Short mmCIF file of C-alpha atoms and ligand atoms in Angstrom, two decimals:
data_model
loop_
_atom_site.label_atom_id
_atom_site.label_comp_id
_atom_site.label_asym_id
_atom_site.label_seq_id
_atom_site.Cartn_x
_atom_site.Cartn_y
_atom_site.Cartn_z
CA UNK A 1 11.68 -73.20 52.22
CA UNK A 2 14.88 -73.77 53.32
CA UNK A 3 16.65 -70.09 54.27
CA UNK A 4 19.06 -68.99 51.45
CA UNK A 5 22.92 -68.37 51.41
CA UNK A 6 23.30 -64.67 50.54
CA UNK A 7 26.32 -63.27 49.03
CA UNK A 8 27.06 -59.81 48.46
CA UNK A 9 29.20 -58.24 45.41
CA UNK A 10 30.13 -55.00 44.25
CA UNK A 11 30.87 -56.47 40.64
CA UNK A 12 34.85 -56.64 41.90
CA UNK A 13 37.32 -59.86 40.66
CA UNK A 14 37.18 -60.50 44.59
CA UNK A 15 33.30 -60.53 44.81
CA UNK A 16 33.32 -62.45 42.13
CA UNK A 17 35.41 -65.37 43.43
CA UNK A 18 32.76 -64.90 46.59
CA UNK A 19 30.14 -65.75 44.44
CA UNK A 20 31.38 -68.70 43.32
CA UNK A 21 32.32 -70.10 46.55
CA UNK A 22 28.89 -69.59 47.44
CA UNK A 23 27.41 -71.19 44.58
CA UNK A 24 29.57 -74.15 45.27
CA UNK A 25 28.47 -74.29 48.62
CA UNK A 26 24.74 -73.71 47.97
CA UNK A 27 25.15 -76.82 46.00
CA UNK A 28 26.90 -78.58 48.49
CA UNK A 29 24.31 -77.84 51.21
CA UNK A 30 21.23 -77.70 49.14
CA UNK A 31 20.26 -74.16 49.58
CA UNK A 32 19.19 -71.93 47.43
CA UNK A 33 20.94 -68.90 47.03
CA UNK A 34 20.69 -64.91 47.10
CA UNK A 35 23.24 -62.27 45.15
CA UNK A 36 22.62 -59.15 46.85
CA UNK A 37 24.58 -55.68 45.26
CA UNK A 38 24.29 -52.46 47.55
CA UNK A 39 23.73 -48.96 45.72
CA UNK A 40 25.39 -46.61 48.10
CA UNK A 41 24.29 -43.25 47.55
CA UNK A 42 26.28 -41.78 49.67
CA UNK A 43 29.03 -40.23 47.18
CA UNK A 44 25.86 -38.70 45.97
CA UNK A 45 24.56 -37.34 49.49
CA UNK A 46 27.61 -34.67 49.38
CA UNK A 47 27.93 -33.74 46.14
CA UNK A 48 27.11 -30.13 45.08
CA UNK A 49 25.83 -30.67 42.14
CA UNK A 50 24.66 -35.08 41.53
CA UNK A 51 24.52 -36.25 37.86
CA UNK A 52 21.42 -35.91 36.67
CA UNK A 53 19.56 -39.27 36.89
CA UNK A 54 22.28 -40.78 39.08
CA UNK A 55 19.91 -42.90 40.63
CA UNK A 56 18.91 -44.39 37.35
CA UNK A 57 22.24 -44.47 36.29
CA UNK A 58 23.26 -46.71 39.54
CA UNK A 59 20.02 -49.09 39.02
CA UNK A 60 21.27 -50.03 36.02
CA UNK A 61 24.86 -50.25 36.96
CA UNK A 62 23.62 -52.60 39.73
CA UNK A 63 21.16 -55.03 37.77
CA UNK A 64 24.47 -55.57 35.36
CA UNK A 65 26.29 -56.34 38.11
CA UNK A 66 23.78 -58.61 39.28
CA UNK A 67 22.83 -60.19 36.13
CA UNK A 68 26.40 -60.85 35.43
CA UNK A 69 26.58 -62.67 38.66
CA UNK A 70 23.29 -64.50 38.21
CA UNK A 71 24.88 -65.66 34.73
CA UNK A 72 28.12 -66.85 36.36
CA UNK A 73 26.26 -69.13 38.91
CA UNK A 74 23.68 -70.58 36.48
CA UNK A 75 26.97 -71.54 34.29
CA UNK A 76 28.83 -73.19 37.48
CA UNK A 77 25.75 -74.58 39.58
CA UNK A 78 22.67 -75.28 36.62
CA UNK A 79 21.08 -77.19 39.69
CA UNK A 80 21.03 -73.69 42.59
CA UNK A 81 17.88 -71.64 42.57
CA UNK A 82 18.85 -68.01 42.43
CA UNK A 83 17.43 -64.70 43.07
CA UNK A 84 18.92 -61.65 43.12
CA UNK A 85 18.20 -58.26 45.16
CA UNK A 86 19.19 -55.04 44.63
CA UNK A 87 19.32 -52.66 47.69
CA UNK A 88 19.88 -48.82 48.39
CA UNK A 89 21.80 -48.01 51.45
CA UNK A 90 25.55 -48.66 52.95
CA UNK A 91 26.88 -52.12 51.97
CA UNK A 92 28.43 -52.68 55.43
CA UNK A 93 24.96 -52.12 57.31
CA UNK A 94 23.00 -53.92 54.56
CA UNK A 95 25.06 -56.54 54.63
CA UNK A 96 24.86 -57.43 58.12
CA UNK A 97 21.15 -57.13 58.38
CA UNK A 98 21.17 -60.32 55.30
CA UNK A 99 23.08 -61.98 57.21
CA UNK A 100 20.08 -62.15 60.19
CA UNK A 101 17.75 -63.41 57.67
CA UNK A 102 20.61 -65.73 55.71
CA UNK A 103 21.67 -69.18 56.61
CA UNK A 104 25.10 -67.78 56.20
CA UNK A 105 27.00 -64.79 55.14
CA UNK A 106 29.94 -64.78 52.05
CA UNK A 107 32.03 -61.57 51.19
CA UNK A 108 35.11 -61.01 49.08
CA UNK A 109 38.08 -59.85 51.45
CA UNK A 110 37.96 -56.27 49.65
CA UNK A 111 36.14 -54.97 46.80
CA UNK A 112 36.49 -52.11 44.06
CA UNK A 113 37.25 -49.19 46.63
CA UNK A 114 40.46 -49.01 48.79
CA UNK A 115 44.06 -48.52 48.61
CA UNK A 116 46.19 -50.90 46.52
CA UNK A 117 47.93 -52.68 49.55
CA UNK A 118 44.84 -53.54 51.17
CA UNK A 119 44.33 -56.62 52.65
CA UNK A 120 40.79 -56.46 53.49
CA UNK A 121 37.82 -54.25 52.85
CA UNK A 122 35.98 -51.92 55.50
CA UNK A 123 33.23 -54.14 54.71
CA UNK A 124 34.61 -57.14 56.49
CA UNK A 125 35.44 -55.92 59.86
CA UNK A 126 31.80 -54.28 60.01
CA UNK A 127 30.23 -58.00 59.27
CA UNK A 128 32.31 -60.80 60.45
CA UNK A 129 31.76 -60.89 63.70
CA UNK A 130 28.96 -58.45 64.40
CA UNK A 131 26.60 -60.65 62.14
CA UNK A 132 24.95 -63.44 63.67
CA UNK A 133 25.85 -67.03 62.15
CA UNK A 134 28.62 -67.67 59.94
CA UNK A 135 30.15 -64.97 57.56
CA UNK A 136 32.45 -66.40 54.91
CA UNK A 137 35.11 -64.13 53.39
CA UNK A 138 36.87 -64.88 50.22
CA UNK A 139 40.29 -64.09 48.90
CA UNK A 140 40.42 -66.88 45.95
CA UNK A 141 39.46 -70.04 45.38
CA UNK A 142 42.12 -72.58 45.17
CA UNK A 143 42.60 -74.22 42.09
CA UNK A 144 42.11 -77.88 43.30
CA UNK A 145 41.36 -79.10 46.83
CA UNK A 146 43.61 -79.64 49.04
CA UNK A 147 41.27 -82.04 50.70
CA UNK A 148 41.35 -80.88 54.05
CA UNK A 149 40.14 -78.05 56.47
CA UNK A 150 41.07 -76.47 59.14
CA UNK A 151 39.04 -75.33 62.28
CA UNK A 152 41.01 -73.51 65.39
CA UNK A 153 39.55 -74.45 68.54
CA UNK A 154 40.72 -72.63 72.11
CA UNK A 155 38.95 -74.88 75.04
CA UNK A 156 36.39 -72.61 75.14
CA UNK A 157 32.56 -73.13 74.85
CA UNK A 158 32.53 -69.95 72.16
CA UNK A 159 34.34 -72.48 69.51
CA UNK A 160 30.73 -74.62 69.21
CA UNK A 161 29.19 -73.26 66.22
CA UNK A 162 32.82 -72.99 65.00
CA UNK A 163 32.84 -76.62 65.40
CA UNK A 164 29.66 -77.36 64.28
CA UNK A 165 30.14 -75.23 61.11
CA UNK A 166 33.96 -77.03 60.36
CA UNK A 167 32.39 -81.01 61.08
CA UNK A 168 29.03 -80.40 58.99
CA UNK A 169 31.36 -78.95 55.82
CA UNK A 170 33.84 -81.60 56.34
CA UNK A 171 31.16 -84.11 56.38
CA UNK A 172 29.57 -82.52 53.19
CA UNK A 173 32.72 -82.04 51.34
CA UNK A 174 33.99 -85.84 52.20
CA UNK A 175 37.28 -83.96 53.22
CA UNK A 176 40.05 -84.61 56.33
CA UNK A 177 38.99 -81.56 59.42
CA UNK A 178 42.19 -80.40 60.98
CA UNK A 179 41.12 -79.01 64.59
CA UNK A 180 44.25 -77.00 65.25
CA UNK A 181 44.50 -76.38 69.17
CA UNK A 182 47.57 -73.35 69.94
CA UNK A 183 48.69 -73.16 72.99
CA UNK A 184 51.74 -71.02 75.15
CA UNK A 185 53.19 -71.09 77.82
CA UNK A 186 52.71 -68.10 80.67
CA UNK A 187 54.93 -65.86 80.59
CA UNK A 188 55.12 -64.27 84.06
CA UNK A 189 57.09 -61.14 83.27
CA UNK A 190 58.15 -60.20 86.89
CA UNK A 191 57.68 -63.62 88.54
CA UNK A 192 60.87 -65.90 86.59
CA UNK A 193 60.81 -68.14 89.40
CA UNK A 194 57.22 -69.80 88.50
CA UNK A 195 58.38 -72.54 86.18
CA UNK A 196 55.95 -75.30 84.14
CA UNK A 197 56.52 -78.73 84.01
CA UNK A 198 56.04 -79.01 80.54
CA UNK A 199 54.95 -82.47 79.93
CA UNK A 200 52.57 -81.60 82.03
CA UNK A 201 50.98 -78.64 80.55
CA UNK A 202 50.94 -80.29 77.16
CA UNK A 203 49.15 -83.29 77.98
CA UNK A 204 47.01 -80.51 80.55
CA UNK A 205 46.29 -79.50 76.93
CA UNK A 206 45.91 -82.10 74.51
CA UNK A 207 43.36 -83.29 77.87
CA UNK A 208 41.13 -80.42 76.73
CA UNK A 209 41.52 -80.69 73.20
CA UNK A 210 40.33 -84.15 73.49
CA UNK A 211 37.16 -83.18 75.70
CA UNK A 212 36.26 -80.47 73.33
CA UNK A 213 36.11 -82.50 70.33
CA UNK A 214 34.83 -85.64 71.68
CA UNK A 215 31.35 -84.59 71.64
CA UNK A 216 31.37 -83.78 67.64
CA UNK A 217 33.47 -86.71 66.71
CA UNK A 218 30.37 -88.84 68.09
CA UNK A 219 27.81 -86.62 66.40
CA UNK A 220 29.82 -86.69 62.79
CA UNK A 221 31.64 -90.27 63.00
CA UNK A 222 32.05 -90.24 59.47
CA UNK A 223 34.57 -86.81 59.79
CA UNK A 224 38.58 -88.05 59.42
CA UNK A 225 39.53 -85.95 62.69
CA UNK A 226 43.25 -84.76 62.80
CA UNK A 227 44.17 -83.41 66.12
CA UNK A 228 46.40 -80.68 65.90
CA UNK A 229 47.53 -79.95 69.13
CA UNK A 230 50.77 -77.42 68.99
CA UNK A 231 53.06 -75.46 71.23
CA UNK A 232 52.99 -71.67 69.17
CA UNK A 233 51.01 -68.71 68.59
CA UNK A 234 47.39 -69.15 67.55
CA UNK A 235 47.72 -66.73 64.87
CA UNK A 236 51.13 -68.15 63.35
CA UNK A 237 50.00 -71.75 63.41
CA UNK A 238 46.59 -71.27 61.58
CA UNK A 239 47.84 -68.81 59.23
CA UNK A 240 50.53 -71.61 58.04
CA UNK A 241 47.97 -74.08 58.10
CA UNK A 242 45.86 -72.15 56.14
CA UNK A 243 48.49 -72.42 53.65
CA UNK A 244 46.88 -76.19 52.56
CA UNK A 245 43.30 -75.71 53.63
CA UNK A 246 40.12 -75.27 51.25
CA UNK A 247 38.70 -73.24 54.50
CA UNK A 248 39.82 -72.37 57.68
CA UNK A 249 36.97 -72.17 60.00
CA UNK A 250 37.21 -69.82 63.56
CA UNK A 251 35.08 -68.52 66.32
CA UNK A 252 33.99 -65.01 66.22
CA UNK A 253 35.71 -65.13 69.84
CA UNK A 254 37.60 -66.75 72.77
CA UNK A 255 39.10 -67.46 75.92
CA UNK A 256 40.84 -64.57 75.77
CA UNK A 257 38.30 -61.68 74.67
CA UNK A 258 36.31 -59.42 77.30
CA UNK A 259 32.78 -59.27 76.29
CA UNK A 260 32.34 -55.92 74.35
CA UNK A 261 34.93 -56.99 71.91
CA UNK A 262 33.30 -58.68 69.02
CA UNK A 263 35.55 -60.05 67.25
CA UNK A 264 38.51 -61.73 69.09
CA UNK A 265 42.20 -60.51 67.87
CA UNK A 266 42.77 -64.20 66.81
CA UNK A 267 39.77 -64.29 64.25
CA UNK A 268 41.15 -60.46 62.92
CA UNK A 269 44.23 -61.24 62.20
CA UNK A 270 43.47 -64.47 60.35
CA UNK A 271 41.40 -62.47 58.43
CA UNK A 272 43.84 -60.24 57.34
CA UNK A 273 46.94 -63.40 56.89
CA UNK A 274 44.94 -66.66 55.77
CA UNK A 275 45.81 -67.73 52.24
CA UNK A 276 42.13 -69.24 52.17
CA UNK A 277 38.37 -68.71 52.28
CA UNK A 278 37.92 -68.25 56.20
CA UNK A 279 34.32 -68.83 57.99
CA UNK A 280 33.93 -66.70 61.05
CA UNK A 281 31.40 -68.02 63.09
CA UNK A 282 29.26 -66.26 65.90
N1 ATP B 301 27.96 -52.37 47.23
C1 ATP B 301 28.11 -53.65 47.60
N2 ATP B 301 27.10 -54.52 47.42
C2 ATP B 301 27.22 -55.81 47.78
N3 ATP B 301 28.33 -56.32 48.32
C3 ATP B 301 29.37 -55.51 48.53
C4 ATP B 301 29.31 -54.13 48.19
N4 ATP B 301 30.49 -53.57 48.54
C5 ATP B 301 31.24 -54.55 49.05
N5 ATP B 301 30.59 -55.74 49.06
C6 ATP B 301 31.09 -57.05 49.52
O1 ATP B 301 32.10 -56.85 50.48
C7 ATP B 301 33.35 -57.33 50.01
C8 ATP B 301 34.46 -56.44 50.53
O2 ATP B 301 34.37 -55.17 49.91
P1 ATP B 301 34.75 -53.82 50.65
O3 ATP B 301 33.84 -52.74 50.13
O4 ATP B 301 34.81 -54.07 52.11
O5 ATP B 301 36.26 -53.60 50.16
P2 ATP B 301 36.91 -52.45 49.27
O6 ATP B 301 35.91 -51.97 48.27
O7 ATP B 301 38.21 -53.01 48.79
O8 ATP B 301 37.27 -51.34 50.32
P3 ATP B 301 36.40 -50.08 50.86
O9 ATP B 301 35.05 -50.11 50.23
O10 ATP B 301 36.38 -50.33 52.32
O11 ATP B 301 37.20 -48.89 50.47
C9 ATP B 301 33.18 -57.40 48.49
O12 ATP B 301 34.04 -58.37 47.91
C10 ATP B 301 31.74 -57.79 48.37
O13 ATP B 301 31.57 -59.18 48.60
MG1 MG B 302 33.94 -51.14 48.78
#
């Protein structure tokens, strides 16, 4: 059987809109697809004196939660198989052990705890990035397609499943793939003399762009290919092209990011700024 996209949701609006990306997408790619709710007990752990029955009390709360869900996707997507699971033990940690087992991830940006100015849940930085294959996190779902995503690319041999994630939803979804390449020029703080030919260093650039892509515009010929190749911060550029995206697809990592860092500064702060559904992919 082919593995299952696994969502997780704390019953939240935010969750929510998670699971119906995911149902969308399980229909899209054929999948079948998992609705997983975490019962923390940890609030319990420290208490003095637990409700009696709490652990009832949150096995119910959780099989409404994921009945509701189960009831949303059958509405949306009649044609996804669904299961659901309900787990004891902290949502972060379960959540990145599904993904292991999941052919990919999706999370809402927060959920029901937090402070109101949050832009993304504790959740998020524990998964994307950490878990293996792609983890999808979902603000809201735009109200009609734009028609086009976006995937930011570096030069670097860590943007392949990034790539191969971006060209196979493109391909599936009929839809334009922007492949936004961001580059800057050095800045050499106590060197002013060293000066660029810049002609030089952006066709240096748009060179690599081209190699990079090549390979996956001969493996998806079908894909309309825009080649984005721009003179500005990484972070800037995708965030504002994220403003017209359906999904804005990155690596977990780049160029730039020493080894023990899992998840590059790039991919973090696009997960805190995009105004779409963002795939990280590892
Ligand atoms: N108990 C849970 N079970 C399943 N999925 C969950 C659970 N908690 C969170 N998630 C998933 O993670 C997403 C982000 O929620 P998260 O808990 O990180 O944010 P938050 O509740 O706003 O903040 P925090 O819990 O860090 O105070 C949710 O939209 C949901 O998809
Ligand atoms: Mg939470």
């Amino acid at each position: 059987m082919a593995e299952s996209i696994v969502v997780g949701t704390d019953g939240s609006p935010t969750a929510t809109a998670a699971v119906e990306w995911a149902a969308d997408d399980a229909a899209r790619r054929g999948r079948p697809l998992r609705i997983v709710h975490v019962m923390d007990r940890w609030p319990y752990n420290i208490s003095a004196s637990p409700p009696p029955d709490w652990h009832g009390f949150m096995t119910r709360a959780g099989e409404q939660v994921l009945a509701e869900a189960a009831k949303a996707v059958k509405e949306r997507r009649p044609d996804v198989s669904v299961t659901t699971q309900l787990i004891e033990g902290m949502p972060s940690q379960v959540l990145r052990e599904q993904a292991g087992t999941a052919a990919e991830l999706v999370i809402g940006s927060r959920g029901l705890g937090g402070f109101a100015g949050a832009l993304l849940g504790s959740a998020v930085l524990h998964v994307a990035g950490h878990a293996p294959g792609a983890v999808v996190v979902v603000r809201a779902t735009p109200d009609k397609p734009y028609g086009e995503i976006v995937v930011g690319i570096d030069g670097s041999a860590e943007c392949g499943p990034a790539l191969g994630f971006a060209f196979e939803q493109a391909q599936l979804r009929g839809c334009a793939l922007r492949a936004l390449y961001a580059w800057q020029v050095p800045v050499h703080a106590f060197a002013p003399e060293a000066t660029h030919e810049i002609d030089k260093v952006r066709q240096a650039h748009r060179r690599i762009a081209a190699e990079q892509l090549a390979p996956w515009e001969e493996k998806f010929p079908g894909v309309n290919v825009v080649r984005d190749v721009t003179c500005a911060h990484p972070v800037s550029a995708l965030v504002d092209a994220s403003v017209r995206a359906d999904l804005l697809v990155v690596g977990s990592h780049g160029r730039g990011t020493v080894e023990s860092i899992i998840l590059g500064s790039v991919s973090r702060a696009v997960l805190h700024h995009a105004h779409c559904p963002v795939a990280v992919v590892r």
